[in-house]
Amino acid sequence: MSTLSPLQKARYAYQPKLPAVLQGDIKDITCELGEPTQAISDQEELKSLFANTYGNPIARFVKGNNPKAGEKINIGVILSGGQAPGGHNVIAGIFDGLKKSNPESKLYGFLGGPAGIMKDNLVEIDDELMDAYRNTGGFDIIGSGRDKLETEAQFEQSLATCKKHDISGVVIIGGDDSNTNGAVLAEYFAAKDAGITVIGCPKTIDGDLKNEYIETSFGFDTATKTYSELIGNIEKDANSAKKYWHFIKLMGRSASHIGLECALQTQPNICIISEEVEAKKMTLKQVVDQVADVIVKRAEKGLNFGVALIPEGLIEFIPEVGALISELNDKMAHHADYFSSLKTLEDQQEWLNQQLSKDSSYVFSALPRSIQEQLLMDRDPHGNVQVSRIETEKLLIEMVGHKLAQMKLEKKFNGSFNALAHFFGYEGRCAFPSNFDADYCYTLGYSAFILMSHKLTGYISNVASLQKPADQWVPGGCPLTMMMNMERRHGSMKPVIKKALVELDGAPFKAFAAQRDQWAIETSFTFPGAIQYYGPDEVCNQPTETLKHEKA
Amino acid sequence: MSTLSPLQKARYAYQPKLPAVLQGDIKDITCELGEPTQAISDQEELKSLFANTYGNPIARFVKGNNPKAGEKINIGVILSGGQAPGGHNVIAGIFDGLKKSNPESKLYGFLGGPAGIMKDNLVEIDDELMDAYRNTGGFDIIGSGRDKLETEAQFEQSLATCKKHDISGVVIIGGDDSNTNGAVLAEYFAAKDAGITVIGCPKTIDGDLKNEYIETSFGFDTATKTYSELIGNIEKDANSAKKYWHFIKLMGRSASHIGLECALQTQPNICIISEEVEAKKMTLKQVVDQVADVIVKRAEKGLNFGVALIPEGLIEFIPEVGALISELNDKMAHHADYFSSLKTLEDQQEWLNQQLSKDSSYVFSALPRSIQEQLLMDRDPHGNVQVSRIETEKLLIEMVGHKLAQMKLEKKFNGSFNALAHFFGYEGRCAFPSNFDADYCYTLGYSAFILMSHKLTGYISNVASLQKPADQWVPGGCPLTMMMNMERRHGSMKPVIKKALVELDGAPFKAFAAQRDQWAIETSFTFPGAIQYYGPDEVCNQPTETLKHEKA
């Protein structure tokens, strides 16, 4: 049997903080609705795709009378995609709101992600089950999954499941794709007049589900604090041993928010931001040169150590490497059989030299052998390059090492370069949620229930003013359609929630850019230490640096 | 400039707890000396090697009169070897004791490890410097180093440095080797009648400097709690995603205390203990089979995920692999030029087949190609295999994968096996010391000063009853010679402190062994979460499981 750790026992007793407006009786909380809203672009197309749910007003909770409070309703909840700290607290928020409103109401958990609602695989969440997961990390209360909920047939199955269990509300806890699917499901239910509402909750440690209304996705706070703990510890080690460069890859393929936040927390010597590499159309050589340049400058000061942060997705953001990867995918898809008949790397290379464009051939030939092998051999079931398997941190170490060796011959570098590689990802996705995430998630879940008790659908639960203490937070809901545009996916235009990349003119990046040259050459490390759940307010109740800069 | 994190500021204000006997005036603390002591073996040889310092009595502090308290003395301190959380607190303990006894006394820090005393490279530690490092991790206050202090010439240089600065006491904070060297230096000073005392402090995250008198080395508590935080988070992730096996290698080559402690804290499915592998004379194939067996049994229950802990030093403890490595080192040293003329792995293999013994040749040929390459190509400046570079976690994943693929063909395995590799080491060596390590280290340093104020030399500062609250701890000192025996090092017999390996009949291993079969098949994960410095006593003031079992 599992043994509960002392911290887990203590966290069970933690009561997440709610904004002032959500404290008190649920019948005293009502919705203030604003003006009709618009999608960020492609309004006409989206209006026709979401004929029943497009353009709804923003909802803000205020003190007032909610005559529907107290109705018995059953809600089903889905955890979708990768784990993020706080998912259990979203469920706890829904559960507590629902039961407080009417103890007869039931909360069902769909098992294993969206597959649960499609396959009628669910469990009733009761007090005992809920209490075993309050304020804990992970998605293990009901499991998660990566199935997509997007076809008509899947919607029909979902409808059947809901009808069977008298479920009139579905909460989808997920990232941008899952919330997009949630919007489509809401529209489907509305078009069928099924009487089932759908509310989303913004989850992802990557921080890329963010916009004017969603200040941050949950899990980003805890994950980045966990990574920053480790980065700070490694910085301390680097500064004590004074002989290693640590290259640390951080999870998150589509955006560099994690790297940027960790850089603001730990002040490393180098932090590459993929979006900047792409905007400046940098080549792989330029990225390598830039890293080597910092190492050389520090070596000139006798500092043969340092810490470099590398976003997991970097390689795809380097335009020439991105082009190489899509050429490789293309060529190998079209000549799969012939290619797989070539057994040695040398034969494969020779063939590729004839097939690839001159530019891509040149880029490929400049890569270290181990990376070439990864590109050619380690392919997914569709024959595509598995970008997430590419060890970008080792690629950079090897290429920077070669560059420095060459500079040494040219007497342009007389330091030493010993590098160690790390990859942090799984370490942070399931940490006990920080007080911030515990409170934020509980509020998101509680708000999702309040939105449902007002029969709103196609909304995402949201909380504003997150930089302030929790009792001053402003909870409510935003229609999902207002965050959408049309984008090409798998060859056709689809309505999707726009992903938030790091904005180079945004406050967090600017704060980083203003200081990074100093951090590069000097040793300006900051050591955040482990997440604290107790202790002084400034130690255990702070939001991320990103949020502080964005809301300053 | 570095920015101080909120936790760092808060930790500055932490006042480490002292045992009751050390509270109050230093002139009221005296030493109670026991009977003369003996080395654990080789008494006659050790007695002749340590003619002036052998066999001293154990010292325990008691309330009483210390007439020498208040004397002005200058002390120098050395941080030796790899970082361990709490080193700064040892220095703070010395500093506070010294200054409380006589504010005119000075504490010097030798810079960059033992090299500092040999090269007269030191800094005076004053209030400002000390206060910037209280309760923080790392060894960056004065830096550390791996130089050995062991030759007559080095002792002479050290004596000259001490005389120059009127230093009459040297504290060496280090592992078993550094403390051995401290004993030899103490003997040297005593033989020269130099009037300089030497006191050691037991440091190492590996936990292998431990015996009847030293209950634990400092840093072990914080490092294992940091690794256990991460292991627990990964267990949560594994149990949520339910699709990966995580193979986690843990730092520590010479003993498996770290793995054992982390296993007791996190209850993983598999934890290999090197000492057991050696004692049972297991082959690499048996280790692989044992791991595969657990994976198969879990797959039969539908559990295609899990967590396995692997000690960094495993490979050297597998007798046949240890033999292979020493044969390789031997053959390649004797035929270095010819060997380096062989450019391909195939040519090298062919040659090795002729050179290696039949057994070793067989073991080598069974290794995955990537590991064969590491063994042959990645060699240290002396031509030796770099064992610490061998990616044992990936070796096991690959070999277990092959085994399972074969079993699948034989219809003996019908699960899936997707594995991810991790290595935790640098993440934990420089964490903010836990309250336990902060208190323990401060007490070690304070005690080191009290021992010096009694003119004792060749002692190691030690604290007993560590499983109890800090005010009930029993501080004192043990003569280093009583922990020594003679061992062969680099071809000749040397006096050394005996390293503590995991004892298979010890309480921690027995507790693990009694539960591991259940942990293997069931999912019994425990999630310790991040180290807490504040909060309920059971959350922030607990010693390790190892210590609790050993002192139960």
Short mmCIF file of N, CA and C in Angstrom, two decimals, chain A residues 1-8 10 83 88 133 136-140 143-144 146 226 229-230 233-234 236-237 239-241 243-244 246 267 391 394 420 422 424 426-432 518-519 522-536 538-539 542, chain B residues 1-8 10 83 88 133 136-140 143-144 146 226 229-230 233-234 236-237 239-241 243-244 246 267 391 394 420 422 424 426-432 518-519 522-536 538-539 542:
data_model
loop_
_atom_site.label_atom_id
_atom_site.label_comp_id
_atom_site.label_asym_id
_atom_site.label_seq_id
_atom_site.Cartn_x
_atom_site.Cartn_y
_atom_site.Cartn_z
N MET A 1 0.84 -1.21 0.00
CA MET A 1 0.00 0.00 0.00
C MET A 1 0.87 1.25 0.00
N SER A 2 0.36 2.28 -0.63
CA SER A 2 1.04 3.58 -0.58
C SER A 2 1.09 4.07 0.86
N THR A 3 2.15 4.75 1.19
CA THR A 3 2.25 5.41 2.48
C THR A 3 2.12 6.89 2.20
N LEU A 4 1.29 7.57 2.95
CA LEU A 4 1.16 9.01 2.73
C LEU A 4 2.37 9.73 3.32
N SER A 5 2.94 10.62 2.55
CA SER A 5 4.06 11.41 3.09
C SER A 5 3.51 12.45 4.06
N PRO A 6 4.36 12.93 4.97
CA PRO A 6 3.91 13.98 5.89
C PRO A 6 3.35 15.20 5.15
N LEU A 7 4.00 15.57 4.03
CA LEU A 7 3.50 16.74 3.29
C LEU A 7 2.12 16.47 2.71
N GLN A 8 1.92 15.25 2.19
CA GLN A 8 0.61 14.94 1.62
C GLN A 8 -0.48 15.04 2.68
N ALA A 10 -0.39 16.84 5.34
CA ALA A 10 -0.56 18.26 5.70
C ALA A 10 -1.33 19.01 4.61
N GLN A 83 -0.19 16.14 -17.85
CA GLN A 83 -0.45 16.54 -16.48
C GLN A 83 0.03 17.97 -16.19
N HIS A 88 -6.33 18.33 -9.80
CA HIS A 88 -7.22 17.80 -8.75
C HIS A 88 -7.97 18.92 -8.03
N TYR A 133 -7.42 13.34 -2.83
CA TYR A 133 -6.65 14.02 -3.89
C TYR A 133 -6.56 15.53 -3.74
N THR A 136 -3.18 17.82 -4.16
CA THR A 136 -2.07 16.96 -4.60
C THR A 136 -1.86 17.16 -6.10
N GLY A 137 -0.66 16.79 -6.55
CA GLY A 137 -0.34 16.88 -7.98
C GLY A 137 -0.88 15.67 -8.73
N GLY A 138 -0.61 15.66 -10.04
CA GLY A 138 -0.99 14.52 -10.85
C GLY A 138 -2.42 14.58 -11.33
N PHE A 139 -2.74 13.67 -12.23
CA PHE A 139 -4.10 13.55 -12.76
C PHE A 139 -4.63 12.16 -12.43
N ASP A 140 -4.08 11.54 -11.38
CA ASP A 140 -4.41 10.14 -11.17
C ASP A 140 -5.77 9.89 -10.56
N GLY A 143 -7.36 9.83 -14.08
CA GLY A 143 -6.51 9.61 -15.25
C GLY A 143 -6.77 10.62 -16.34
N SER A 144 -5.82 10.72 -17.25
CA SER A 144 -5.96 11.64 -18.37
C SER A 144 -5.76 10.86 -19.66
N ARG A 146 -5.06 11.42 -24.31
CA ARG A 146 -4.82 12.35 -25.41
C ARG A 146 -5.78 12.14 -26.59
N THR A 226 9.28 24.52 -9.83
CA THR A 226 10.04 23.29 -9.61
C THR A 226 11.30 23.28 -10.47
N GLU A 229 13.78 25.72 -9.03
CA GLU A 229 14.46 25.14 -7.86
C GLU A 229 15.70 24.39 -8.34
N LEU A 230 15.49 23.51 -9.34
CA LEU A 230 16.58 22.65 -9.81
C LEU A 230 17.66 23.46 -10.53
N ASN A 233 19.66 25.23 -7.95
CA ASN A 233 20.59 24.31 -7.28
C ASN A 233 21.80 24.02 -8.17
N ILE A 234 21.55 23.86 -9.45
CA ILE A 234 22.65 23.58 -10.38
C ILE A 234 23.54 24.81 -10.54
N LYS A 236 24.11 26.96 -8.21
CA LYS A 236 24.90 26.97 -6.97
C LYS A 236 26.08 26.00 -7.11
N ASP A 237 25.77 24.84 -7.68
CA ASP A 237 26.80 23.82 -7.87
C ASP A 237 27.86 24.32 -8.85
N ASN A 239 28.65 27.34 -9.52
CA ASN A 239 29.41 28.44 -8.90
C ASN A 239 30.31 27.96 -7.77
N SER A 240 30.05 26.78 -7.24
CA SER A 240 30.92 26.20 -6.20
C SER A 240 32.06 25.41 -6.83
N ALA A 241 31.72 24.57 -7.81
CA ALA A 241 32.74 23.71 -8.43
C ALA A 241 33.57 24.49 -9.44
N LYS A 243 33.73 24.50 -12.63
CA LYS A 243 34.38 23.79 -13.73
C LYS A 243 33.44 23.21 -14.78
N TYR A 244 32.14 23.39 -14.60
CA TYR A 244 31.21 22.83 -15.58
C TYR A 244 30.26 23.87 -16.16
N HIS A 246 26.54 23.79 -17.51
CA HIS A 246 25.35 22.93 -17.50
C HIS A 246 24.38 23.42 -18.57
N GLN A 267 18.18 33.80 -13.30
CA GLN A 267 19.23 34.63 -13.87
C GLN A 267 20.46 33.82 -14.36
N GLU A 391 17.96 15.31 -28.91
CA GLU A 391 18.60 15.83 -27.70
C GLU A 391 19.30 17.15 -28.02
N LYS A 394 22.32 18.20 -26.11
CA LYS A 394 23.58 17.54 -26.46
C LYS A 394 24.07 18.01 -27.83
N LEU A 420 27.77 19.51 -19.10
CA LEU A 420 26.85 18.45 -18.66
C LEU A 420 25.45 18.80 -19.15
N HIS A 422 21.21 18.27 -19.06
CA HIS A 422 20.05 17.93 -18.22
C HIS A 422 18.77 18.17 -19.03
N PHE A 424 14.70 18.79 -17.95
CA PHE A 424 13.66 18.83 -16.92
C PHE A 424 12.28 18.95 -17.57
N TYR A 426 9.34 15.99 -16.80
CA TYR A 426 8.48 15.14 -15.97
C TYR A 426 8.60 15.47 -14.49
N GLU A 427 9.72 16.09 -14.11
CA GLU A 427 9.95 16.42 -12.70
C GLU A 427 8.94 17.45 -12.17
N GLY A 428 8.35 18.24 -13.08
CA GLY A 428 7.54 19.36 -12.61
C GLY A 428 6.06 19.24 -12.91
N ARG A 429 5.68 18.27 -13.76
CA ARG A 429 4.29 18.25 -14.20
C ARG A 429 3.33 17.75 -13.12
N CYS A 430 3.86 17.07 -12.11
CA CYS A 430 2.99 16.46 -11.11
C CYS A 430 3.38 16.82 -9.68
N ALA A 431 4.09 17.91 -9.52
CA ALA A 431 4.43 18.38 -8.17
C ALA A 431 3.15 18.74 -7.41
N PHE A 432 3.22 18.73 -6.10
CA PHE A 432 2.11 19.28 -5.31
C PHE A 432 1.89 20.71 -5.78
N GLN A 518 24.20 41.28 -19.03
CA GLN A 518 24.89 41.30 -17.73
C GLN A 518 24.94 39.90 -17.13
N TRP A 519 23.79 39.21 -17.15
CA TRP A 519 23.75 37.84 -16.61
C TRP A 519 24.74 36.93 -17.34
N GLU A 522 28.57 38.28 -16.17
CA GLU A 522 28.74 38.20 -14.72
C GLU A 522 28.08 36.91 -14.21
N THR A 523 28.33 36.61 -12.97
CA THR A 523 27.61 35.49 -12.35
C THR A 523 26.55 36.11 -11.45
N SER A 524 25.33 36.11 -11.95
CA SER A 524 24.24 36.82 -11.27
C SER A 524 23.13 35.86 -10.85
N PHE A 525 23.54 34.63 -10.61
CA PHE A 525 22.55 33.59 -10.32
C PHE A 525 21.62 33.96 -9.15
N THR A 526 20.37 33.53 -9.28
CA THR A 526 19.41 33.62 -8.18
C THR A 526 18.97 32.19 -7.84
N PHE A 527 18.86 31.91 -6.55
CA PHE A 527 18.57 30.54 -6.10
C PHE A 527 17.19 30.49 -5.45
N PRO A 528 16.17 30.11 -6.20
CA PRO A 528 14.81 30.17 -5.63
C PRO A 528 14.56 29.13 -4.54
N GLY A 529 15.24 27.99 -4.60
CA GLY A 529 14.97 26.93 -3.62
C GLY A 529 13.65 26.24 -3.91
N ALA A 530 13.34 25.24 -3.08
CA ALA A 530 12.14 24.42 -3.27
C ALA A 530 10.87 25.24 -3.03
N ILE A 531 9.79 24.85 -3.72
CA ILE A 531 8.48 25.47 -3.48
C ILE A 531 8.13 25.33 -2.01
N GLN A 532 7.73 26.43 -1.40
CA GLN A 532 7.29 26.38 -0.02
C GLN A 532 5.77 26.54 0.04
N TYR A 533 5.15 25.70 0.86
CA TYR A 533 3.70 25.75 1.01
C TYR A 533 3.31 26.46 2.30
N TYR A 534 4.31 26.65 3.15
CA TYR A 534 4.09 27.30 4.45
C TYR A 534 5.15 28.38 4.59
N GLY A 535 4.99 29.22 5.61
CA GLY A 535 6.01 30.22 5.86
C GLY A 535 5.57 31.61 5.49
N PRO A 536 6.53 32.55 5.45
CA PRO A 536 6.19 33.95 5.18
C PRO A 536 5.47 34.08 3.83
N GLU A 538 5.71 36.15 1.40
CA GLU A 538 6.52 36.39 0.20
C GLU A 538 7.24 35.12 -0.25
N VAL A 539 7.34 34.15 0.65
CA VAL A 539 8.00 32.90 0.30
C VAL A 539 7.01 31.90 -0.32
N GLN A 542 3.65 33.79 -3.84
CA GLN A 542 3.97 34.70 -4.94
C GLN A 542 3.58 34.10 -6.29
N MET B 1 23.87 41.96 -11.19
CA MET B 1 23.98 41.51 -9.79
C MET B 1 22.97 40.40 -9.51
N SER B 2 23.38 39.51 -8.64
CA SER B 2 22.44 38.48 -8.19
C SER B 2 21.27 39.14 -7.49
N THR B 3 20.12 38.56 -7.65
CA THR B 3 18.95 39.00 -6.91
C THR B 3 18.69 37.91 -5.87
N LEU B 4 18.46 38.30 -4.64
CA LEU B 4 18.18 37.29 -3.61
C LEU B 4 16.74 36.81 -3.77
N SER B 5 16.56 35.52 -3.75
CA SER B 5 15.20 34.99 -3.81
C SER B 5 14.51 35.20 -2.47
N PRO B 6 13.18 35.22 -2.45
CA PRO B 6 12.47 35.36 -1.17
C PRO B 6 12.89 34.29 -0.16
N LEU B 7 13.09 33.06 -0.64
CA LEU B 7 13.47 31.99 0.30
C LEU B 7 14.87 32.27 0.88
N GLN B 8 15.77 32.73 0.03
CA GLN B 8 17.12 33.01 0.54
C GLN B 8 17.08 34.08 1.64
N ALA B 10 14.58 34.75 3.54
CA ALA B 10 13.93 34.17 4.72
C ALA B 10 14.89 33.24 5.47
N GLN B 83 30.27 19.16 -3.43
CA GLN B 83 29.37 19.94 -2.59
C GLN B 83 28.36 19.06 -1.85
N HIS B 88 28.04 25.55 4.44
CA HIS B 88 28.09 26.92 4.95
C HIS B 88 27.70 26.99 6.42
N TYR B 133 25.88 33.87 3.63
CA TYR B 133 25.85 32.44 3.29
C TYR B 133 25.14 31.56 4.32
N THR B 136 22.41 28.61 3.50
CA THR B 136 22.31 28.44 2.05
C THR B 136 23.09 27.20 1.63
N GLY B 137 22.76 26.69 0.44
CA GLY B 137 23.48 25.54 -0.10
C GLY B 137 24.76 25.97 -0.78
N GLY B 138 25.47 24.98 -1.33
CA GLY B 138 26.68 25.29 -2.08
C GLY B 138 27.90 25.42 -1.21
N PHE B 139 29.04 25.49 -1.87
CA PHE B 139 30.32 25.69 -1.18
C PHE B 139 30.95 26.98 -1.70
N ASP B 140 30.12 27.89 -2.20
CA ASP B 140 30.69 29.04 -2.89
C ASP B 140 31.25 30.11 -1.97
N GLY B 143 34.67 28.30 -1.91
CA GLY B 143 34.98 27.33 -2.96
C GLY B 143 35.52 26.04 -2.38
N SER B 144 35.48 24.99 -3.20
CA SER B 144 35.99 23.70 -2.78
C SER B 144 37.02 23.24 -3.81
N ARG B 146 39.47 19.43 -5.15
CA ARG B 146 39.71 18.00 -4.98
C ARG B 146 41.20 17.66 -4.80
N THR B 226 15.72 15.96 -1.79
CA THR B 226 15.55 16.61 -3.11
C THR B 226 15.31 15.57 -4.19
N GLU B 229 11.86 14.13 -3.78
CA GLU B 229 10.84 15.05 -4.32
C GLU B 229 10.63 14.74 -5.81
N LEU B 230 11.75 14.68 -6.55
CA LEU B 230 11.67 14.50 -8.00
C LEU B 230 11.16 13.11 -8.35
N ASN B 233 7.49 13.05 -7.77
CA ASN B 233 6.79 13.75 -8.85
C ASN B 233 6.70 12.89 -10.10
N ILE B 234 7.78 12.19 -10.39
CA ILE B 234 7.79 11.33 -11.58
C ILE B 234 6.88 10.12 -11.36
N LYS B 236 4.16 10.18 -9.64
CA LYS B 236 2.82 10.74 -9.83
C LYS B 236 2.50 10.82 -11.32
N ASP B 237 3.52 11.26 -12.07
CA ASP B 237 3.34 11.40 -13.51
C ASP B 237 3.13 10.03 -14.15
N ASN B 239 1.97 7.39 -12.78
CA ASN B 239 0.67 6.85 -12.35
C ASN B 239 -0.50 7.59 -12.99
N SER B 240 -0.25 8.80 -13.49
CA SER B 240 -1.30 9.56 -14.18
C SER B 240 -1.34 9.22 -15.67
N ALA B 241 -0.14 9.20 -16.28
CA ALA B 241 -0.08 8.94 -17.73
C ALA B 241 -0.22 7.44 -18.02
N LYS B 243 1.78 5.17 -18.99
CA LYS B 243 2.36 4.62 -20.22
C LYS B 243 3.88 4.61 -20.28
N TYR B 244 4.54 5.08 -19.23
CA TYR B 244 6.01 5.09 -19.26
C TYR B 244 6.62 4.38 -18.06
N HIS B 246 9.98 4.86 -15.99
CA HIS B 246 11.05 5.84 -15.77
C HIS B 246 12.22 5.13 -15.08
N GLN B 267 8.93 4.54 -2.31
CA GLN B 267 8.32 3.24 -2.62
C GLN B 267 8.18 2.96 -4.12
N GLU B 391 26.25 5.40 -19.19
CA GLU B 391 24.84 5.69 -18.94
C GLU B 391 24.11 4.39 -18.58
N LYS B 394 20.49 3.96 -19.36
CA LYS B 394 20.16 3.66 -20.75
C LYS B 394 20.58 2.24 -21.13
N LEU B 420 11.79 6.00 -20.19
CA LEU B 420 12.48 7.29 -20.20
C LEU B 420 13.59 7.23 -19.16
N HIS B 422 16.46 9.18 -16.63
CA HIS B 422 16.78 10.39 -15.87
C HIS B 422 18.05 10.14 -15.06
N PHE B 424 19.75 11.99 -11.61
CA PHE B 424 19.72 13.06 -10.61
C PHE B 424 20.99 13.04 -9.78
N TYR B 426 23.45 16.50 -9.62
CA TYR B 426 23.76 17.91 -9.40
C TYR B 426 22.57 18.68 -8.85
N GLU B 427 21.37 18.15 -9.08
CA GLU B 427 20.15 18.83 -8.61
C GLU B 427 20.08 18.91 -7.09
N GLY B 428 20.78 18.01 -6.40
CA GLY B 428 20.59 17.92 -4.95
C GLY B 428 21.79 18.33 -4.12
N ARG B 429 22.95 18.48 -4.76
CA ARG B 429 24.16 18.71 -3.97
C ARG B 429 24.23 20.11 -3.37
N CYS B 430 23.47 21.04 -3.93
CA CYS B 430 23.58 22.43 -3.49
C CYS B 430 22.24 23.04 -3.10
N ALA B 431 21.27 22.20 -2.78
CA ALA B 431 19.98 22.73 -2.32
C ALA B 431 20.17 23.48 -1.01
N PHE B 432 19.26 24.37 -0.70
CA PHE B 432 19.24 24.96 0.65
C PHE B 432 19.17 23.82 1.65
N GLN B 518 6.16 -6.28 -2.78
CA GLN B 518 4.84 -5.67 -2.88
C GLN B 518 4.90 -4.39 -3.72
N TRP B 519 5.90 -3.56 -3.42
CA TRP B 519 6.06 -2.31 -4.19
C TRP B 519 6.25 -2.61 -5.67
N GLU B 522 2.50 -4.02 -6.99
CA GLU B 522 1.43 -3.04 -6.77
C GLU B 522 1.99 -1.65 -7.08
N THR B 523 1.12 -0.69 -7.11
CA THR B 523 1.58 0.70 -7.23
C THR B 523 1.43 1.31 -5.86
N SER B 524 2.56 1.41 -5.16
CA SER B 524 2.55 1.84 -3.74
C SER B 524 3.32 3.12 -3.55
N PHE B 525 3.36 3.92 -4.61
CA PHE B 525 4.18 5.14 -4.59
C PHE B 525 3.86 6.05 -3.40
N THR B 526 4.91 6.68 -2.88
CA THR B 526 4.76 7.73 -1.88
C THR B 526 5.34 9.01 -2.47
N PHE B 527 4.66 10.12 -2.25
CA PHE B 527 5.04 11.39 -2.86
C PHE B 527 5.51 12.38 -1.80
N PRO B 528 6.82 12.47 -1.59
CA PRO B 528 7.29 13.31 -0.48
C PRO B 528 7.11 14.80 -0.73
N GLY B 529 7.11 15.23 -1.99
CA GLY B 529 7.02 16.67 -2.28
C GLY B 529 8.32 17.38 -1.94
N ALA B 530 8.31 18.69 -2.19
CA ALA B 530 9.51 19.51 -2.00
C ALA B 530 9.88 19.63 -0.53
N ILE B 531 11.17 19.79 -0.25
CA ILE B 531 11.63 20.03 1.12
C ILE B 531 10.93 21.27 1.67
N GLN B 532 10.38 21.15 2.85
CA GLN B 532 9.74 22.29 3.51
C GLN B 532 10.63 22.78 4.65
N TYR B 533 10.78 24.09 4.71
CA TYR B 533 11.61 24.70 5.76
C TYR B 533 10.73 25.28 6.86
N TYR B 534 9.44 25.37 6.57
CA TYR B 534 8.47 25.94 7.50
C TYR B 534 7.30 24.97 7.58
N GLY B 535 6.43 25.20 8.55
CA GLY B 535 5.22 24.39 8.61
C GLY B 535 5.25 23.42 9.77
N PRO B 536 4.32 22.45 9.75
CA PRO B 536 4.21 21.51 10.87
C PRO B 536 5.53 20.77 11.08
N GLU B 538 6.26 17.70 11.68
CA GLU B 538 6.46 16.43 10.97
C GLU B 538 6.76 16.65 9.49
N VAL B 539 6.44 17.84 9.00
CA VAL B 539 6.71 18.15 7.60
C VAL B 539 8.12 18.71 7.42
N GLN B 542 11.98 16.32 10.01
CA GLN B 542 12.18 14.88 10.12
C GLN B 542 13.55 14.46 9.59
#
